[in-house]
Coordinates of N, CA and C and ligand atoms in Angstrom, one line a residue:
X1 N 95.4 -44.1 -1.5 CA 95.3 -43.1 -2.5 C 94.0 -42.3 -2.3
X2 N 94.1 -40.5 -2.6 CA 93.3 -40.1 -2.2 C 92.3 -39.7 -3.2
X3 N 91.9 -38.5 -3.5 CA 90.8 -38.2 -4.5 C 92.0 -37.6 -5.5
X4 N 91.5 -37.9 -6.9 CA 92.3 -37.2 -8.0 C 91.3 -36.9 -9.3
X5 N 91.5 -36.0 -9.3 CA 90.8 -35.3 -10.9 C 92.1 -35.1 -12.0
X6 N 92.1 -36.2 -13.4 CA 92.7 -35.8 -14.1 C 92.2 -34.9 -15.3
X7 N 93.5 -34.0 -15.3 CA 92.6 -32.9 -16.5 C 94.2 -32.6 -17.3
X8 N 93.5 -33.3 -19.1 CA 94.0 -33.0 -19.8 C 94.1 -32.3 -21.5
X9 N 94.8 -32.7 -22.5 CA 93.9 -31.2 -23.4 C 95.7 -30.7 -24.0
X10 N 95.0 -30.4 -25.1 CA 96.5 -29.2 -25.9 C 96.9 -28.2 -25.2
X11 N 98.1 -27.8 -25.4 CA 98.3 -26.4 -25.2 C 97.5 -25.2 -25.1
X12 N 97.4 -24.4 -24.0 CA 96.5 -23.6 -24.3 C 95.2 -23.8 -24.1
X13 N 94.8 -24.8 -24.0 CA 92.9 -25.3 -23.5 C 92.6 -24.9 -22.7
X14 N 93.5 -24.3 -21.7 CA 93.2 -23.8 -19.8 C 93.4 -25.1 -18.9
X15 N 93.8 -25.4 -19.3 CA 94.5 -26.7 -18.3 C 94.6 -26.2 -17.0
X16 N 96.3 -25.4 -17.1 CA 96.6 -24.9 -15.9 C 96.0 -24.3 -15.0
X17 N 95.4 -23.2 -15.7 CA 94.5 -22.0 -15.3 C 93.1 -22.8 -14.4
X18 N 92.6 -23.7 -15.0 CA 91.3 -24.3 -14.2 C 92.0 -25.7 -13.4
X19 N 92.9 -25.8 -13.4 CA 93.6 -27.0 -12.4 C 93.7 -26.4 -11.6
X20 N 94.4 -25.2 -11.2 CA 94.8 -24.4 -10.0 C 93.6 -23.5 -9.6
X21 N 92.7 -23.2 -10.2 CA 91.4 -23.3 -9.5 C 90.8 -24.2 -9.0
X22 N 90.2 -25.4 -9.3 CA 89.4 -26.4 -9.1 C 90.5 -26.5 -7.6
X23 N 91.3 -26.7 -7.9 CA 92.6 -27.3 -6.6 C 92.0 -26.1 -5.5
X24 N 92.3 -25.0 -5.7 CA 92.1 -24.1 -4.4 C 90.7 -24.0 -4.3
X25 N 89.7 -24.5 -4.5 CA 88.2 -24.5 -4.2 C 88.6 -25.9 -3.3
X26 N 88.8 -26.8 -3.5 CA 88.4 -28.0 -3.7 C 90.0 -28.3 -2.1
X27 N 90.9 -27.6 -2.3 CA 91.6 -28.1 -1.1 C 92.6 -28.7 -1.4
X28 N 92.9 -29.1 -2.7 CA 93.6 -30.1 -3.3 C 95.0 -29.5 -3.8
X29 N 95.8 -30.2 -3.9 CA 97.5 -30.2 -4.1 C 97.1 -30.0 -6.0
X30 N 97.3 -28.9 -6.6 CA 97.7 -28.7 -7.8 C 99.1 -29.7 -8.6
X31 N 99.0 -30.4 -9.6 CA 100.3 -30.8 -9.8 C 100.3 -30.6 -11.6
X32 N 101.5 -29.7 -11.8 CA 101.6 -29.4 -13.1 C 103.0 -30.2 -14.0
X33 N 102.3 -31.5 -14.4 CA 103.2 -32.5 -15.1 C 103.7 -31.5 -16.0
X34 N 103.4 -31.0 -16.9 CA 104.2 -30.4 -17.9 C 105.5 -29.5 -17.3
X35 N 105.5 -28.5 -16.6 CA 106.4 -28.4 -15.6 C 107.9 -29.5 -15.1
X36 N 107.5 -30.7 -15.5 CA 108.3 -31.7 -15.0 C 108.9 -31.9 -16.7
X37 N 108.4 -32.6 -17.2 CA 109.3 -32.3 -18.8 C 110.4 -31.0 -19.6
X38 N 109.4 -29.9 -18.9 CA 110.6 -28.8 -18.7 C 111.7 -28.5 -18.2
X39 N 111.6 -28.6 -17.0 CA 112.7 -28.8 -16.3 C 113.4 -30.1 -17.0
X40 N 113.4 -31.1 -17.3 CA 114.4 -31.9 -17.9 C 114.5 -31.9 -19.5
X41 N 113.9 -30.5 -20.3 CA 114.4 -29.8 -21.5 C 115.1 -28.9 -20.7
X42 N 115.0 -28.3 -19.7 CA 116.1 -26.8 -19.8 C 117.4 -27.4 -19.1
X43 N 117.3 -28.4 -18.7 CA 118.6 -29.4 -18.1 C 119.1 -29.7 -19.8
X44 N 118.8 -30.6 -20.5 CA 119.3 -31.1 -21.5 C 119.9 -30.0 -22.5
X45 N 119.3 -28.9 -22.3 CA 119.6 -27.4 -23.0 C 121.1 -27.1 -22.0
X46 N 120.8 -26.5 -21.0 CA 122.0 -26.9 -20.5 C 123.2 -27.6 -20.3
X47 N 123.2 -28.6 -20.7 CA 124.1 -29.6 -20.7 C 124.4 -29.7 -21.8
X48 N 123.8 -29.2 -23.2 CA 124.0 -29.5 -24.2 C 123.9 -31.0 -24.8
X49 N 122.4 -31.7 -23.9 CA 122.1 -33.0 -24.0 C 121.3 -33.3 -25.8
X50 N 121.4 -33.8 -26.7 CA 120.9 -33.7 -27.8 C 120.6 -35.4 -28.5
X51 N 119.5 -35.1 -29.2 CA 119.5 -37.0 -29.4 C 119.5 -38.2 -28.5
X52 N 118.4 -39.3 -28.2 CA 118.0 -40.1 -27.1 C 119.1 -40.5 -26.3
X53 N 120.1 -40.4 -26.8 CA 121.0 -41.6 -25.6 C 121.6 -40.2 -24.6
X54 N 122.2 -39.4 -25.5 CA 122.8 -38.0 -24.5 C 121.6 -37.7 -23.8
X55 N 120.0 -37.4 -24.1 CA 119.3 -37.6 -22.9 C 119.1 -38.1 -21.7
X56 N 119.0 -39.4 -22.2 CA 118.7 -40.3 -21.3 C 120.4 -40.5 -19.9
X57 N 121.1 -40.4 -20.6 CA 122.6 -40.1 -20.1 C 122.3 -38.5 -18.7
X58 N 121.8 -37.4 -19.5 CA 121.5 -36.2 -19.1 C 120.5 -36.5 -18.2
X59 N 119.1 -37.2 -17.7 CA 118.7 -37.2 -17.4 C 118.9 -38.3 -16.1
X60 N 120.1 -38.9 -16.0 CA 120.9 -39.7 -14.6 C 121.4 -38.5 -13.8
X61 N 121.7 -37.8 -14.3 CA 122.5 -36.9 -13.5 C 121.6 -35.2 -13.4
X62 N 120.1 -35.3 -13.5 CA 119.3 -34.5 -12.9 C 119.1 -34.5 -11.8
X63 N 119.1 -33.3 -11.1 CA 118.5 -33.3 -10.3 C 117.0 -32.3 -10.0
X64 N 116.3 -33.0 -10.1 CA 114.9 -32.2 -10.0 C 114.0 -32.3 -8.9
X65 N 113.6 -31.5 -8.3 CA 112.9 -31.1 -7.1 C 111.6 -30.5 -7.3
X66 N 110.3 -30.9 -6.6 CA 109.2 -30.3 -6.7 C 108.5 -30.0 -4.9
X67 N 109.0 -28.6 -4.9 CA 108.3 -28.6 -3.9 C 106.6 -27.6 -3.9
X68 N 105.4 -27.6 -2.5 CA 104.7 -26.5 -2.7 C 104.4 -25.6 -1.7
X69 N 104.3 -24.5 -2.3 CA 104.1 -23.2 -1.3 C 103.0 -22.3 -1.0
X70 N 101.8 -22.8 0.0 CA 100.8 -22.0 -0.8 C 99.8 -22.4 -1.6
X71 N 100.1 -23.8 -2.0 CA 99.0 -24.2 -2.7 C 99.5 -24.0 -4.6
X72 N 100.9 -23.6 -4.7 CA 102.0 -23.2 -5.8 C 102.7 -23.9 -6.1
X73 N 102.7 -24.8 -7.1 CA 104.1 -25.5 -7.4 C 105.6 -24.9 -7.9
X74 N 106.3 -25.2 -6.9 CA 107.9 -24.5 -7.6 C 108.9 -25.7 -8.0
X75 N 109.7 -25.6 -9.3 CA 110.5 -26.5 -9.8 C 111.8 -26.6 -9.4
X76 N 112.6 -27.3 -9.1 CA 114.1 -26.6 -9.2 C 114.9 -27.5 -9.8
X77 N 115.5 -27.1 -10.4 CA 117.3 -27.8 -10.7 C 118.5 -28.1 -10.2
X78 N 118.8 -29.0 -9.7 CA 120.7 -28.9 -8.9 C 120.1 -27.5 -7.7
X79 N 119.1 -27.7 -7.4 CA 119.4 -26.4 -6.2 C 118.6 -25.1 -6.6
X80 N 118.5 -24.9 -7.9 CA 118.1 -23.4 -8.5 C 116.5 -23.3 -8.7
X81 N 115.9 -22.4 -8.3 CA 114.3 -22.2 -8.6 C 114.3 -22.4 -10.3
X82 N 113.7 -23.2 -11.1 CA 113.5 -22.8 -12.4 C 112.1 -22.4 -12.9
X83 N 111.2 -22.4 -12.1 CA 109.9 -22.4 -12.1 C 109.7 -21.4 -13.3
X84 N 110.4 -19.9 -13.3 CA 110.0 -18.9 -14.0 C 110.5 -19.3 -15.7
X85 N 112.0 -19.6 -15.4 CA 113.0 -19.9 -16.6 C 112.6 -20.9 -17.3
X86 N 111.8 -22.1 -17.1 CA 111.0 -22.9 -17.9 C 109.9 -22.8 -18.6
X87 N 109.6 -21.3 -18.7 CA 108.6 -20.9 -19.7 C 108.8 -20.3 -21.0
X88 N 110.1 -20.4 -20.8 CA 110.8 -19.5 -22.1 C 110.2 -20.1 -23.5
X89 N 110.0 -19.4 -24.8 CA 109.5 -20.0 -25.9 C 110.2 -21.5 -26.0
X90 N 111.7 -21.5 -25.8 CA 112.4 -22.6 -26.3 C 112.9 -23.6 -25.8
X91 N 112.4 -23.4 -24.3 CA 112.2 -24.5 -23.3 C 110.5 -25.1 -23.8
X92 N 109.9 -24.5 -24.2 CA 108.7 -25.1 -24.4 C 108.7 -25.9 -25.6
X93 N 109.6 -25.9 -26.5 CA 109.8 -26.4 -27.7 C 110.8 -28.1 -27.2
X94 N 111.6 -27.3 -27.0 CA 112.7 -28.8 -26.2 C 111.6 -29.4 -25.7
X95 N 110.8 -29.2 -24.6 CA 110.0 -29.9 -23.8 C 109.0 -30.7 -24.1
X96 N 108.5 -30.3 -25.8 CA 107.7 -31.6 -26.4 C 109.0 -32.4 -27.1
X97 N 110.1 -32.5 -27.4 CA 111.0 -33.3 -27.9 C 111.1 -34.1 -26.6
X98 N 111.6 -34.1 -26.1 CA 112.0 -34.7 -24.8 C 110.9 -35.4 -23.9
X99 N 110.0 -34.9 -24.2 CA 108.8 -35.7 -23.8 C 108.3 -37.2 -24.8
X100 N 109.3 -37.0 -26.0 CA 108.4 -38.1 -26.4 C 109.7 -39.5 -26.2
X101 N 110.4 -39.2 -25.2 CA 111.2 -40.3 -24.9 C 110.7 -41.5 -24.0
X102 N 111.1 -42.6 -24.3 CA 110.4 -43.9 -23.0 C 110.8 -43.3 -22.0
X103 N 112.2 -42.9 -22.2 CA 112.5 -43.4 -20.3 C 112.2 -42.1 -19.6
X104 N 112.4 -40.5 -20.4 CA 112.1 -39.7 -19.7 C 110.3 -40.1 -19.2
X105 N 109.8 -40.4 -19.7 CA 108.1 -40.5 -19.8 C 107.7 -41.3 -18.2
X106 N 109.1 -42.8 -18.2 CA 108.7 -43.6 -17.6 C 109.2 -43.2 -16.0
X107 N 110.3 -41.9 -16.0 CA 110.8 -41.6 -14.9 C 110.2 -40.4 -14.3
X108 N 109.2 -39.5 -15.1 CA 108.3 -38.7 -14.6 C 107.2 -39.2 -14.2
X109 N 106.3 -40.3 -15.0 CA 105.3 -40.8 -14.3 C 105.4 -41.4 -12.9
X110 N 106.7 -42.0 -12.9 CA 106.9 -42.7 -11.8 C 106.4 -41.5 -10.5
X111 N 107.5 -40.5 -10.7 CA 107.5 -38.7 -9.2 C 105.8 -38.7 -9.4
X112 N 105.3 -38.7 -10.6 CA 104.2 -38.3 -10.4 C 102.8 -39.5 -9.7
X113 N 103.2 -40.3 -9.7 CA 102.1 -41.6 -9.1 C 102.3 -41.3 -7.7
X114 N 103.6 -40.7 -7.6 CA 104.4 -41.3 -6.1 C 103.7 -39.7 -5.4
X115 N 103.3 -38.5 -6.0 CA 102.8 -37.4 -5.3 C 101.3 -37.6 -5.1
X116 N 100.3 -38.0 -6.1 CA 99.2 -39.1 -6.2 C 99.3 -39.5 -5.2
X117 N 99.8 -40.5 -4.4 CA 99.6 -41.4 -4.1 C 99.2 -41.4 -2.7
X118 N 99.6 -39.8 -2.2 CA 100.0 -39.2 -0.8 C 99.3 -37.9 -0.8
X119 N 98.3 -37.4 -2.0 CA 97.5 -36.1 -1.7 C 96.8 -36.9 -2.4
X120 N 95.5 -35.9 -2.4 CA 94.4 -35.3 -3.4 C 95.1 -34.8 -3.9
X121 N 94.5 -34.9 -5.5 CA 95.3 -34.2 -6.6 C 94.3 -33.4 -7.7
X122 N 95.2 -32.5 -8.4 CA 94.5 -32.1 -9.5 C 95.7 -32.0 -10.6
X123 N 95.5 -33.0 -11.0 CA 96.7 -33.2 -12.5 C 96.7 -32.6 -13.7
X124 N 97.3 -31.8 -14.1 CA 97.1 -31.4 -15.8 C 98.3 -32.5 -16.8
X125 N 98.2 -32.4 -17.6 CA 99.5 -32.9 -18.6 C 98.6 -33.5 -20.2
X126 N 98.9 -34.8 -20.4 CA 98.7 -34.9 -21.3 C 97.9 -36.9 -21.3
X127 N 98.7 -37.2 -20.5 CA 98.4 -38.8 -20.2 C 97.7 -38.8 -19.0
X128 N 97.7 -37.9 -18.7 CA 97.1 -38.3 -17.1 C 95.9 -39.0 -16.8
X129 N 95.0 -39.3 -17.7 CA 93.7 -40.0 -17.5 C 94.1 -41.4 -18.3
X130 N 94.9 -41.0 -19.2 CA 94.9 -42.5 -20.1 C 96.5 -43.3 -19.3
X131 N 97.2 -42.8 -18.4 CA 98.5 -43.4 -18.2 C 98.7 -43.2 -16.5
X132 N 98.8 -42.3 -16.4 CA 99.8 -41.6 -14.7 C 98.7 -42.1 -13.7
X133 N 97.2 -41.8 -13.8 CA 96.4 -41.9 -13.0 C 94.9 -43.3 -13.7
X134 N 95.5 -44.1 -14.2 CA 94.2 -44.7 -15.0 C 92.6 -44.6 -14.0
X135 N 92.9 -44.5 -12.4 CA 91.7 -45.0 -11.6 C 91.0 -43.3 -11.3
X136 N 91.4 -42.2 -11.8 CA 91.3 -40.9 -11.3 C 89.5 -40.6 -11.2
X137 N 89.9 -40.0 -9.7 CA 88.3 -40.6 -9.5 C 87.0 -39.4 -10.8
X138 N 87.9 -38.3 -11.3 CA 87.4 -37.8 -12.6 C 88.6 -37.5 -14.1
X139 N 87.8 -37.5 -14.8 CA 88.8 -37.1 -16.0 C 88.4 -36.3 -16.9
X140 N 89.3 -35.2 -17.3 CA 88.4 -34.4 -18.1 C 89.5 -34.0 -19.2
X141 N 88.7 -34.0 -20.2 CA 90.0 -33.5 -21.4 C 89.5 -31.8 -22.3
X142 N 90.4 -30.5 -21.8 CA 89.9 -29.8 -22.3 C 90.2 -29.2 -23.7
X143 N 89.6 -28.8 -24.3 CA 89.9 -28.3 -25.9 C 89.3 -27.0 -26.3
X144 N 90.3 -26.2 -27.6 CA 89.9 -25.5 -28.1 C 90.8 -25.0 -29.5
X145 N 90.1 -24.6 -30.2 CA 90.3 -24.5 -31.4 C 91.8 -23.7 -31.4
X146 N 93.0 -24.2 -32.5 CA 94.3 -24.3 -32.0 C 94.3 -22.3 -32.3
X147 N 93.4 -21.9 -33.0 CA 93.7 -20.2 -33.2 C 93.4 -19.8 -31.8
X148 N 92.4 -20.2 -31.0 CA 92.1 -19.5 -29.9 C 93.1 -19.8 -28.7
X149 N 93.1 -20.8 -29.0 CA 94.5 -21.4 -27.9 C 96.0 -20.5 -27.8
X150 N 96.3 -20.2 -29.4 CA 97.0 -18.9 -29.7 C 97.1 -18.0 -28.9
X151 N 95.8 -17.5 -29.5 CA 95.7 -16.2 -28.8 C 96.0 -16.2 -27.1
X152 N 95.0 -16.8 -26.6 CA 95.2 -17.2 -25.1 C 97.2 -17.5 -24.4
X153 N 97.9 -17.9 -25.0 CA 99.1 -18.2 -24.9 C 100.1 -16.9 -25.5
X154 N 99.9 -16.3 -26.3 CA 100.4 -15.1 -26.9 C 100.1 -14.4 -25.6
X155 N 98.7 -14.1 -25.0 CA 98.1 -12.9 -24.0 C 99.4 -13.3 -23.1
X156 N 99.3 -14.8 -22.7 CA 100.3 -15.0 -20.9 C 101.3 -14.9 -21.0
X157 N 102.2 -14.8 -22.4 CA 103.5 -14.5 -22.5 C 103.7 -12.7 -22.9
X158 N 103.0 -12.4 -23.2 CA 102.9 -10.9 -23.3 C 102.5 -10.5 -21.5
X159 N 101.6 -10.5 -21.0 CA 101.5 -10.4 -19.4 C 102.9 -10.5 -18.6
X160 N 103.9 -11.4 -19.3 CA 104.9 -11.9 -18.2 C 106.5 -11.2 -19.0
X161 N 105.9 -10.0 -20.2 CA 107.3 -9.5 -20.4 C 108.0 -10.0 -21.9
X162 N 107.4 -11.1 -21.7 CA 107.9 -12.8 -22.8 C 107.8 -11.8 -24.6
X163 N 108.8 -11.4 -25.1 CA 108.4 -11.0 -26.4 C 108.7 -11.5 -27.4
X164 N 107.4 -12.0 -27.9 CA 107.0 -12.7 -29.5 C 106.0 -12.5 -30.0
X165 N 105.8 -12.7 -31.0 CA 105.0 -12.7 -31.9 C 103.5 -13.8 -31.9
X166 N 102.4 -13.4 -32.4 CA 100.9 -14.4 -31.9 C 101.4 -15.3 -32.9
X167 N 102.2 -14.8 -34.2 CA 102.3 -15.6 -35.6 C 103.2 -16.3 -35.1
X168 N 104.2 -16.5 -34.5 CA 105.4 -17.1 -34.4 C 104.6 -17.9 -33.0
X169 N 104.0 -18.2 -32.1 CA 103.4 -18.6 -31.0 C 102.1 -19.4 -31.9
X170 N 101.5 -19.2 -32.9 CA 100.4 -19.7 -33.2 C 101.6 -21.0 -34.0
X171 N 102.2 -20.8 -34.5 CA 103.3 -21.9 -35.3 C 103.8 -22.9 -34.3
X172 N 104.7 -22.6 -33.2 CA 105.0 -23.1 -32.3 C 104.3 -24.0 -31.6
X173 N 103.1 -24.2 -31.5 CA 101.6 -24.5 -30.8 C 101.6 -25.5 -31.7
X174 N 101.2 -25.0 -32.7 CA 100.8 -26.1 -33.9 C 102.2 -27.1 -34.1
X175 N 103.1 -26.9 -33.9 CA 103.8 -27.9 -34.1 C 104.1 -28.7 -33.1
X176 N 104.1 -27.8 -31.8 CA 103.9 -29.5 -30.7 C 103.2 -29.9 -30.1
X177 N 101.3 -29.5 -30.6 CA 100.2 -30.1 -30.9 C 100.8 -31.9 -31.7
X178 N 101.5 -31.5 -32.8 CA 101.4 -32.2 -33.7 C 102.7 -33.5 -33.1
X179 N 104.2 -32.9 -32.6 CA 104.2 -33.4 -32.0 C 103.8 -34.9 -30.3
X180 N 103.0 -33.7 -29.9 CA 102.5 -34.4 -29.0 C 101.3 -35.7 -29.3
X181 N 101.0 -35.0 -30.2 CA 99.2 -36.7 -30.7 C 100.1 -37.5 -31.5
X182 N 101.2 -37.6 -32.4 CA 101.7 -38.0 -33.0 C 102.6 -39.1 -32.5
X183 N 103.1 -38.7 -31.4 CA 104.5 -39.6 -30.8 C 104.1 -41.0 -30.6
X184 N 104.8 -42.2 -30.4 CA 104.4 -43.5 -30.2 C 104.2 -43.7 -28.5
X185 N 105.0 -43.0 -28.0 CA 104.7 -43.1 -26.1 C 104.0 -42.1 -25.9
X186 N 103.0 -42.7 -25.3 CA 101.7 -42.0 -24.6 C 101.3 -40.7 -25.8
X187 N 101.0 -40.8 -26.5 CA 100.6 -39.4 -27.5 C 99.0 -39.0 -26.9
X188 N 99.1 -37.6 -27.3 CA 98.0 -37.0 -26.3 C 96.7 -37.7 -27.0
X189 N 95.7 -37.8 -26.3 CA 94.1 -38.6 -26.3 C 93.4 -38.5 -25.5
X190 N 92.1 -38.9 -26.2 CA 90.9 -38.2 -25.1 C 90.9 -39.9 -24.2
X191 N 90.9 -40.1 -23.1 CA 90.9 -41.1 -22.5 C 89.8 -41.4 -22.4
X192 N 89.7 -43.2 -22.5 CA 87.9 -43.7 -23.0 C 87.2 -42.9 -21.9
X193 N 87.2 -42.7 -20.5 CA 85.8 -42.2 -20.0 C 86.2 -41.2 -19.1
X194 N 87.1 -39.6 -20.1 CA 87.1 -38.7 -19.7 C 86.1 -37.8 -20.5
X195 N 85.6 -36.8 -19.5 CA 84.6 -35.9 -19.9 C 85.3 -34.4 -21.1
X196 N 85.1 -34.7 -22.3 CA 85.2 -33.3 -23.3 C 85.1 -32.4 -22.8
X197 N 85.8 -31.2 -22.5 CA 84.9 -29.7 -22.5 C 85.8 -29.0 -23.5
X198 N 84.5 -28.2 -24.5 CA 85.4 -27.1 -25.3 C 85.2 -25.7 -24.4
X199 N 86.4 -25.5 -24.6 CA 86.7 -24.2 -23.5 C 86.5 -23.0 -24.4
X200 N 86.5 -22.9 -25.3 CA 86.3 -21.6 -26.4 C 85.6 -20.3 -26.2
X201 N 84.0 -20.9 -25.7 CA 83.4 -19.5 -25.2 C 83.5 -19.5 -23.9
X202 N 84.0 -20.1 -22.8 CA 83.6 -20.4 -21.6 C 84.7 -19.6 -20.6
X203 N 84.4 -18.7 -19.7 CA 85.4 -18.3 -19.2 C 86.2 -19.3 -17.8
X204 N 87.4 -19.4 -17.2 CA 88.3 -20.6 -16.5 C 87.1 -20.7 -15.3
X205 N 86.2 -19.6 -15.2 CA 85.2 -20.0 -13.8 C 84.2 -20.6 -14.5
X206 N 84.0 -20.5 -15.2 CA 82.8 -21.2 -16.0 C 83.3 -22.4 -16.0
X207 N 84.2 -23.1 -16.4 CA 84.8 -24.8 -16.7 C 85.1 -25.3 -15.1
X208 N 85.5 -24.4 -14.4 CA 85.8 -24.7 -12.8 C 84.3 -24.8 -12.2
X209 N 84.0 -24.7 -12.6 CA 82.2 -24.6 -12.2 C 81.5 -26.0 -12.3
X210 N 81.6 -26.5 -13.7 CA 81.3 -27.3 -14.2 C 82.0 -28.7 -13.4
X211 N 83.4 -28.6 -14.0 CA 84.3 -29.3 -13.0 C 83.9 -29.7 -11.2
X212 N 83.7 -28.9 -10.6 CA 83.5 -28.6 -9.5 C 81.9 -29.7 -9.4
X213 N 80.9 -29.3 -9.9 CA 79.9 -29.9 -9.8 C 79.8 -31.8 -10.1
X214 N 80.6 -31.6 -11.2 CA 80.5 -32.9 -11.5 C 81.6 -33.9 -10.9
X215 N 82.8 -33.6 -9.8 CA 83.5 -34.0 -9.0 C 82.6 -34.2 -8.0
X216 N 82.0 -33.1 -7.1 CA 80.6 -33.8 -6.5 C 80.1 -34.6 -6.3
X217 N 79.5 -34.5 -7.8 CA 78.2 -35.5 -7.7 C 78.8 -36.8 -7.9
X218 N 79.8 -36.8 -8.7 CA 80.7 -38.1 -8.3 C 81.0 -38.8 -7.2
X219 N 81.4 -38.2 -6.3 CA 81.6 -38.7 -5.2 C 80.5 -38.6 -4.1
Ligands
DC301 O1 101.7 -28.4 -20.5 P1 103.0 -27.8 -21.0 O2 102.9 -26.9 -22.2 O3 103.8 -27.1 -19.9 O4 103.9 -29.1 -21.4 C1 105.2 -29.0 -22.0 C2 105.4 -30.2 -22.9 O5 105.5 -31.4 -22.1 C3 104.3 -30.4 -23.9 O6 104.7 -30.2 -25.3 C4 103.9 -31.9 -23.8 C5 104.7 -32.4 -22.7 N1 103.9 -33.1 -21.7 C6 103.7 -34.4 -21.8 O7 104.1 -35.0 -22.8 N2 103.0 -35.1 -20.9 C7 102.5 -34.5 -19.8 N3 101.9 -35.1 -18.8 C8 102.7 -33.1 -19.6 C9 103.4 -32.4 -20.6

């Protein structure tokens, strides 16, 4: 096993955004867990998978691929790039339902130890310091206040075409925030000896910065 920084955090904290930096400074294989819950909500969407057992049923007969390009993670389904199509408002909704299942939980961590286990990593999700990676040679959990998180998530779906509303995106947030800390498998938490950062006034090179230093000096 090689070096791994887990970095985790609500919706919207900059997860992604400073995971895929820290990764291309640092050399390291980006891996975006949340990405992997998606793809097996836009499957169960597809299939018309609904309620734990038609999941867990739906989820034998996935097929899901993660390859990278670039230093870029791409997703796929049965063959098909989904990478783009899993950002949709309502794949993102499915995707905290479906996440709070054992088995889906227990069959993602698994892909995900097993990519671990063969790079340097830089993990975003949600358990990754308290579950997928417990030994991660850093852990950092980022945060920010759920309005600014909003905003920040309204901006990247507006940038990419995606049309909604900040009101309708500020709701959405808030409910699988609540979702997510609430569920009984792995509910999101600050893992005992991950590092806090509020991201609020700090721009993604600012927290990559920080990040970057204190991986360092760690090692
Ligand atoms: O990070 P994201 O918004 O793409 O994640 C989509 C959903 O997947 C999110 O509501 C919570 C869930 N998730 C999780 O439970 N565990 C992870 N490691 C990553 C994501």
């Amino acid at each position: 096993m090689g070096y791994s920084i887990a970095i985790d955090g609500p919706c919207g904290s900059g997860k992604s955004t400073v995971a895929r930096l820290i990764a291309g400074r640092l050399g390291f294989m980006f891996v975006d867990t949340g990405a992997m819950y998606r793809v097996v909500a836009l499957h169960c969407v597809n299939v018309g998978a609904d309620g734990e057992e038609a999941v867990e049923t739906a989820l034998e007969n996935m097929r899901l691929s993660i390859t990278y390009k670039n230093g870029e993670q791409r997703v796929s389904l049965g063959g098909e790039d989904v990478t783009d199509a899993i950002r949709a408002p309502e794949i993102s909704k499915a995707s905290s339902k479906v996440a709070a299942l054992r088995k889906v939980r227990d069959k993602m961590v698994e892909q995900q130890r097993l990519i671990a286990a063969n790079e340097n990593v830089v993990m975003d999700g949600r358990d990754i310091g308290d579950r997928v990676l417990p030994d991660a040679t850093l852990k950092i959990y980022l945060d920010a206040e759920l309005k600014r998180r909003a905003e920040r998530r309204f901006n990247e779906l507006a940038s990419k075409g995606i049309d909604v509303s900040l009101n309708n995106v500020y709701k959405e947030i808030e409910e699988r925030d609540y979702r997510d800390l609430n569920r009984t498998e792995s509910p999101l938490r600050v893992a005992k000896d991950a590092v806090v950062i509020n991201t609020e006034r700090m721009s993604p090179e600012e927290v990559t910065d920080v990040i970057e230093a204190m991986f360092k000096k760690r090692i």
